[in-house]
């Protein structure tokens, strides 16, 4: 080949190399934007891992109870609240008629759902996890845990908040986003009655609660969801091995936190937890929540066995079904 030919060939090779390098660099920055580092998310991973715990349970169970399932009760529930809806169907029908059961489109359409369950534990104090928490697709919070004033440690995004009447925050607008789903966890028929009287502005009933719930509660009915009691059932049965029929006196039940993890393993592809865990039983002075000065003593008589729940969560951590963002 003549020198001019070699030159041309070298030029072509150079152009080719530049093109390849350029396309690689574009792929990184353009086709796969990684502006904020997110955990790799494997579709169906949480379900696969959780099936070892929950057995062959079905993903067909709706997350939220839906009106159409109660027009004609086709398969009546085997259990009463909190594990089923047996005996509460009429009340529930009225509640479902004025609330909603849909999963928001922005969650429904995700190919892989990254979720974080934010517990109320003291370990979140000074954790600076706020920004990390806000990056998840779904942020699940519990009960009346505040966000305002704690954003740096717990974040400000709330996709769902699980609550029951006695644990409802009196000012839901301050502690939630306009589109937060307020997910009612019903323990007793009175809990359906409470939400009905609030939303339909009927005469409030004050009796039947162990702590006075809000009587006026400024929420949009379209934000309210009723959690399927199926999750309470499998949390109690599969995670805590509790008998489904308990004598009135002991009535042990899962905490809202354990329930939320169970729900997340069903709804999400990746489940992280933060702010879980209680101090050791002998540690009587340590506060248990990030926002209030109460100790383990307040859990006495709550029907929760925190050491048994700790074992259940440890098992889930060990098998990789969930990952902890704060030490457990
Ligand atoms: C799991 O459930 C599916 C659908 O209900 C069923 O077809 C399958 O045989 C079950 N597998 C086991 C191992 O029980
Ligand atoms: C959190 O940080 C503040 C300010 O640095 C400090 O005063 C406080 O003791 C810390 N709280 C905990 C629980 O570590
Ligand atoms: C709580 O669970 C632990 C561990 O499973 C058990 O040893 C203990 O007896 C339980 N406590 C109560 C009050 O049931
Ligand atoms: C999560 O828990 C494990 C085991 O309890 C612990 O070794 C690990 O340090 C924890 N992770 C974080 C980020 O604290």
XYZ file of C-alpha atoms and ligand atoms in Angstrom:
384
model
C 0.000 0.000 0.000
C 1.213 3.539 -0.700
C 1.885 5.912 2.216
C -1.281 7.854 1.412
C -3.280 4.639 1.751
C -1.732 3.897 5.168
C -2.504 7.427 6.254
C -6.108 7.066 5.193
C -6.379 3.751 7.022
C -4.880 5.263 10.190
C -7.301 8.182 9.942
C -10.238 5.782 9.571
C -9.036 3.724 12.560
C -8.725 6.885 14.622
C -12.216 8.029 13.678
C -13.544 4.594 14.571
C -11.862 4.635 18.000
C -13.195 8.122 18.695
C -16.692 7.048 17.660
C -16.588 3.989 19.920
C -15.295 6.008 22.875
C -17.912 8.653 22.259
C -20.742 6.156 22.125
C -19.524 4.455 25.340
C -19.373 7.777 27.116
C -22.831 8.654 25.832
C -24.228 5.331 26.985
C -23.013 6.075 30.469
C -24.275 9.567 30.704
C -27.174 9.522 28.316
C -28.730 6.093 27.976
C -28.111 5.067 31.592
C -28.396 8.236 33.613
C -27.125 7.658 37.130
C -27.436 11.124 38.605
C -28.221 9.705 42.029
C -26.882 6.318 42.977
C -29.757 3.888 43.355
C -29.644 0.311 44.540
C -29.846 -2.196 41.724
C -33.403 -3.496 41.690
C -34.223 -7.031 40.573
C -37.788 -7.563 39.519
C -39.548 -10.090 41.760
C -36.619 -10.467 44.143
C -38.521 -9.616 47.323
C -41.232 -12.081 46.368
C -38.726 -14.861 45.727
C -36.978 -14.320 49.053
C -40.206 -13.843 50.978
C -41.719 -17.043 49.601
C -39.287 -18.924 51.864
C -41.002 -17.280 54.826
C -44.568 -17.107 53.716
C -44.666 -20.281 51.675
C -46.642 -20.385 48.506
C -48.826 -17.422 49.216
C -50.478 -15.715 46.342
C -49.631 -12.303 44.949
C -53.220 -12.126 43.764
C -54.303 -10.845 47.137
C -55.202 -7.179 46.690
C -53.112 -4.806 48.782
C -56.172 -2.767 49.692
C -59.714 -4.013 50.208
C -61.937 -3.212 47.256
C -65.642 -2.532 47.033
C -66.292 -5.067 44.294
C -65.227 -7.915 46.584
C -67.940 -7.018 49.079
C -71.032 -6.543 46.949
C -71.578 -10.267 47.057
C -69.345 -11.905 49.556
C -68.088 -14.721 47.409
C -65.424 -16.163 49.649
C -66.252 -15.051 53.161
C -63.298 -14.427 55.387
C -62.313 -17.217 57.776
C -61.340 -14.811 60.529
C -62.663 -11.783 62.313
C -60.605 -8.613 62.607
C -57.700 -8.078 62.730
C -57.013 -11.189 60.590
C -60.106 -11.089 58.401
C -63.354 -9.249 57.810
C -65.808 -11.857 59.076
C -68.776 -10.130 60.703
C -67.714 -6.613 59.639
C -68.817 -6.838 56.014
C -71.747 -4.384 56.170
C -69.740 -1.718 57.919
C -66.851 -2.292 55.552
C -69.110 -2.008 52.505
C -70.141 1.479 53.599
C -66.515 2.501 54.147
C -65.352 1.116 50.810
C -68.142 2.994 49.040
C -66.672 6.335 50.123
C -62.950 5.547 49.902
C -60.701 4.122 47.198
C -58.660 0.979 46.609
C -56.411 1.876 43.702
C -52.631 1.821 43.700
C -51.428 5.151 42.267
C -50.357 5.026 38.624
C -46.813 6.228 39.387
C -46.251 3.150 41.581
C -48.275 0.739 39.468
C -46.260 1.552 36.367
C -42.808 1.014 37.901
C -40.972 -2.005 36.535
C -39.124 -2.469 39.778
C -40.305 -0.976 43.042
C -37.715 0.123 45.577
C -39.306 0.536 48.965
C -38.175 1.635 52.374
C -40.122 1.025 55.540
C -39.301 3.758 58.028
C -39.762 2.528 61.586
C -40.114 4.955 64.456
C -37.006 3.818 66.295
C -34.683 6.042 68.250
C -31.787 4.996 66.004
C -33.032 7.402 63.353
C -32.046 10.353 65.520
C -29.063 12.133 63.993
C -28.898 9.455 61.306
C -28.887 11.998 58.430
C -30.738 9.387 56.370
C -33.356 11.853 55.107
C -31.973 12.288 51.585
C -31.397 8.545 51.187
C -34.945 7.776 52.331
C -36.473 10.318 49.940
C -34.851 8.523 46.966
C -36.902 5.330 47.278
C -39.905 4.901 44.992
C -42.126 4.034 47.929
C -41.638 5.337 51.460
C -43.842 3.646 54.056
C -44.287 5.284 57.461
C -46.062 4.192 60.587
C -48.693 5.597 62.885
C -48.256 9.177 64.055
C -44.491 9.416 63.409
C -43.764 13.040 62.562
C -41.831 14.258 59.553
C -41.941 18.016 60.132
C -38.774 19.058 61.929
C -37.083 15.674 61.392
C -36.602 15.823 57.611
C -32.816 15.503 57.785
C -33.029 12.186 59.630
C -36.243 10.616 58.319
C -36.873 12.372 54.985
C -40.007 14.139 53.880
C -41.527 11.810 51.303
C -44.408 9.625 52.480
C -45.996 7.359 49.911
C -48.073 5.448 52.432
C -48.748 5.748 56.099
C -50.175 2.816 58.037
C -52.305 3.825 61.004
C -55.273 2.886 63.163
C -57.668 5.359 64.825
C -55.760 5.563 68.109
C -52.460 6.129 66.287
C -53.729 8.691 63.756
C -51.931 12.014 63.782
C -54.372 14.765 64.691
C -52.995 17.004 61.950
C -52.550 14.689 58.940
C -51.885 17.557 56.496
C -48.725 18.629 58.336
C -47.131 15.180 58.529
C -48.008 13.836 55.067
C -47.705 14.855 51.413
C -50.864 15.863 49.502
C -50.801 12.496 47.729
C -49.865 10.258 50.681
C -52.065 7.188 50.956
C -53.491 6.902 54.465
C -53.792 3.176 54.992
C -56.160 2.125 57.751
C -55.151 -0.992 59.655
C -58.365 -2.191 61.279
C -58.079 -4.094 64.549
C -61.775 -4.011 65.424
C -65.114 -3.178 63.825
C -65.124 0.184 65.638
C -62.187 1.219 63.461
C -64.345 1.003 60.325
C -67.089 2.826 62.179
C -64.651 5.600 63.136
C -63.514 6.254 59.570
C -67.110 6.192 58.346
C -68.274 8.777 60.897
C -65.298 11.002 60.070
C -65.695 10.860 56.300
C -69.500 11.023 56.221
C -69.639 13.502 59.082
C -71.935 11.311 61.111
C -72.294 11.375 64.869
C -68.959 10.372 66.407
C -68.709 7.533 68.877
C -66.233 8.070 71.676
C -66.434 4.693 73.365
C -64.631 1.566 72.269
C -61.136 2.991 71.802
C -58.198 2.533 74.125
C -57.073 6.090 73.395
C -59.149 8.969 72.083
C -58.781 9.118 68.280
C -59.322 12.368 66.351
C -62.994 13.357 66.088
C -62.324 15.845 63.330
C -59.787 14.701 60.795
C -59.010 16.825 57.776
C -58.344 14.309 54.984
C -59.463 13.701 51.443
C -61.464 10.414 51.324
C -59.691 9.591 48.059
C -56.425 9.262 50.019
C -57.839 6.637 52.385
C -57.186 2.936 51.796
C -58.182 -0.069 53.875
C -55.332 -2.546 54.269
C -56.205 -6.119 53.387
C -56.238 -8.033 56.734
C -54.474 -10.847 54.889
C -51.169 -9.127 55.720
C -51.962 -9.117 59.425
C -52.847 -12.773 59.143
C -49.584 -13.829 57.505
C -47.460 -11.569 59.734
C -49.025 -13.230 62.787
C -49.085 -16.736 61.401
C -45.908 -17.017 59.341
C -43.586 -14.541 61.063
C -44.654 -14.861 64.707
C -46.354 -18.279 64.663
C -49.245 -16.885 66.680
C -52.417 -18.917 66.964
C -55.113 -17.408 64.758
C -57.790 -17.974 67.366
C -56.571 -16.583 70.667
C -58.397 -16.457 73.950
C -59.722 -12.948 74.571
C -57.178 -12.425 77.324
C -53.823 -12.689 75.592
C -54.553 -11.418 72.076
C -50.986 -10.965 70.973
C -50.626 -9.230 67.633
C -47.915 -7.952 65.295
C -46.800 -4.308 65.527
C -47.643 -1.925 62.704
C -43.930 -2.059 61.828
C -43.826 -5.800 61.268
C -47.084 -5.522 59.362
C -45.568 -2.833 57.130
C -42.561 -5.046 56.306
C -44.937 -7.879 55.424
C -46.876 -5.538 53.157
C -43.677 -4.237 51.541
C -42.453 -7.763 50.760
C -45.705 -8.223 48.865
C -45.844 -4.855 47.111
C -42.171 -4.222 46.333
C -39.214 -5.768 44.529
C -36.628 -4.418 46.961
C -37.300 -3.785 50.646
C -35.070 -1.790 52.960
C -35.845 -0.932 56.556
C -34.664 1.910 58.774
C -35.404 2.767 62.374
C -36.372 -0.727 63.469
C -35.358 -2.406 66.704
C -35.954 -1.747 70.384
C -33.418 -1.362 73.182
C -32.575 -4.434 75.265
C -35.161 -5.314 77.886
C -32.849 -4.298 80.773
C -32.331 -0.852 79.254
C -35.159 0.911 81.031
C -34.049 4.516 80.439
C -33.458 4.426 76.683
C -36.189 6.175 74.693
C -37.632 4.002 71.946
C -38.850 6.546 69.379
C -37.015 9.277 67.489
C -39.645 11.871 68.346
C -40.888 11.263 71.873
C -39.545 10.451 75.306
C -41.175 7.116 75.992
C -39.405 3.917 77.035
C -40.055 0.197 76.693
C -42.352 0.457 79.691
C -45.005 1.962 77.391
C -45.116 -1.305 75.428
C -46.282 -3.321 78.434
C -49.841 -4.478 77.862
C -49.754 -3.486 74.181
C -50.096 -7.086 73.041
C -46.770 -6.884 71.210
C -43.828 -9.172 71.933
C -40.863 -7.102 70.789
C -38.253 -9.801 71.395
C -40.164 -12.242 69.263
C -40.506 -9.626 66.516
C -36.770 -8.929 66.716
C -36.106 -12.603 65.989
C -38.456 -12.474 62.995
C -36.733 -9.383 61.592
C -33.276 -10.909 62.171
C -34.358 -13.927 60.190
C -35.506 -11.705 57.318
C -32.186 -9.820 57.393
C -30.176 -13.033 57.403
C -31.993 -14.488 54.428
C -31.627 -11.186 52.566
C -35.358 -10.578 52.184
C -34.842 -7.126 53.672
C -31.784 -4.932 54.209
C -31.304 -2.541 57.139
C -30.226 1.080 56.722
C -29.744 1.549 60.464
C -28.181 -0.981 62.788
C -30.623 -3.459 64.129
C -48.280 -22.676 44.469
O -49.494 -22.078 44.108
C -49.814 -22.222 42.749
C -51.055 -21.395 42.454
O -51.913 -21.329 43.538
C -49.989 -23.696 42.437
O -50.309 -23.847 41.075
C -48.699 -24.423 42.763
O -48.866 -25.809 42.551
C -48.295 -24.170 44.201
N -46.983 -24.732 44.456
C -46.701 -25.417 45.561
C -45.312 -25.920 45.682
O -47.510 -25.620 46.445
C -27.980 14.587 68.047
O -27.120 15.674 67.724
C -27.263 16.770 68.587
C -26.447 17.912 68.041
O -25.177 17.475 67.616
C -26.837 16.335 69.997
O -26.976 17.412 70.886
C -27.715 15.185 70.457
O -27.278 14.698 71.702
C -27.695 14.058 69.439
N -28.689 13.063 69.818
C -28.450 11.772 69.841
C -29.569 10.904 70.295
O -27.396 11.288 69.484
C -41.916 -13.257 73.726
O -41.178 -14.026 72.802
C -40.044 -14.640 73.369
C -39.227 -15.247 72.219
O -40.040 -15.972 71.333
C -40.501 -15.666 74.405
O -39.376 -16.291 74.998
C -41.302 -14.942 75.478
O -41.834 -15.878 76.382
C -42.434 -14.142 74.864
N -43.040 -13.315 75.884
C -44.352 -13.289 76.088
C -44.823 -12.377 77.167
O -45.114 -13.967 75.455
C -27.697 -4.284 59.768
O -27.790 -5.325 60.724
C -26.680 -6.168 60.728
C -26.973 -7.347 61.623
O -27.815 -7.021 62.684
C -25.460 -5.375 61.173
O -24.338 -6.202 61.203
C -25.252 -4.241 60.198
O -24.192 -3.414 60.626
C -26.500 -3.409 60.061
N -26.340 -2.431 59.012
C -26.268 -1.131 59.262
C -26.141 -0.242 58.082
O -26.318 -0.681 60.375
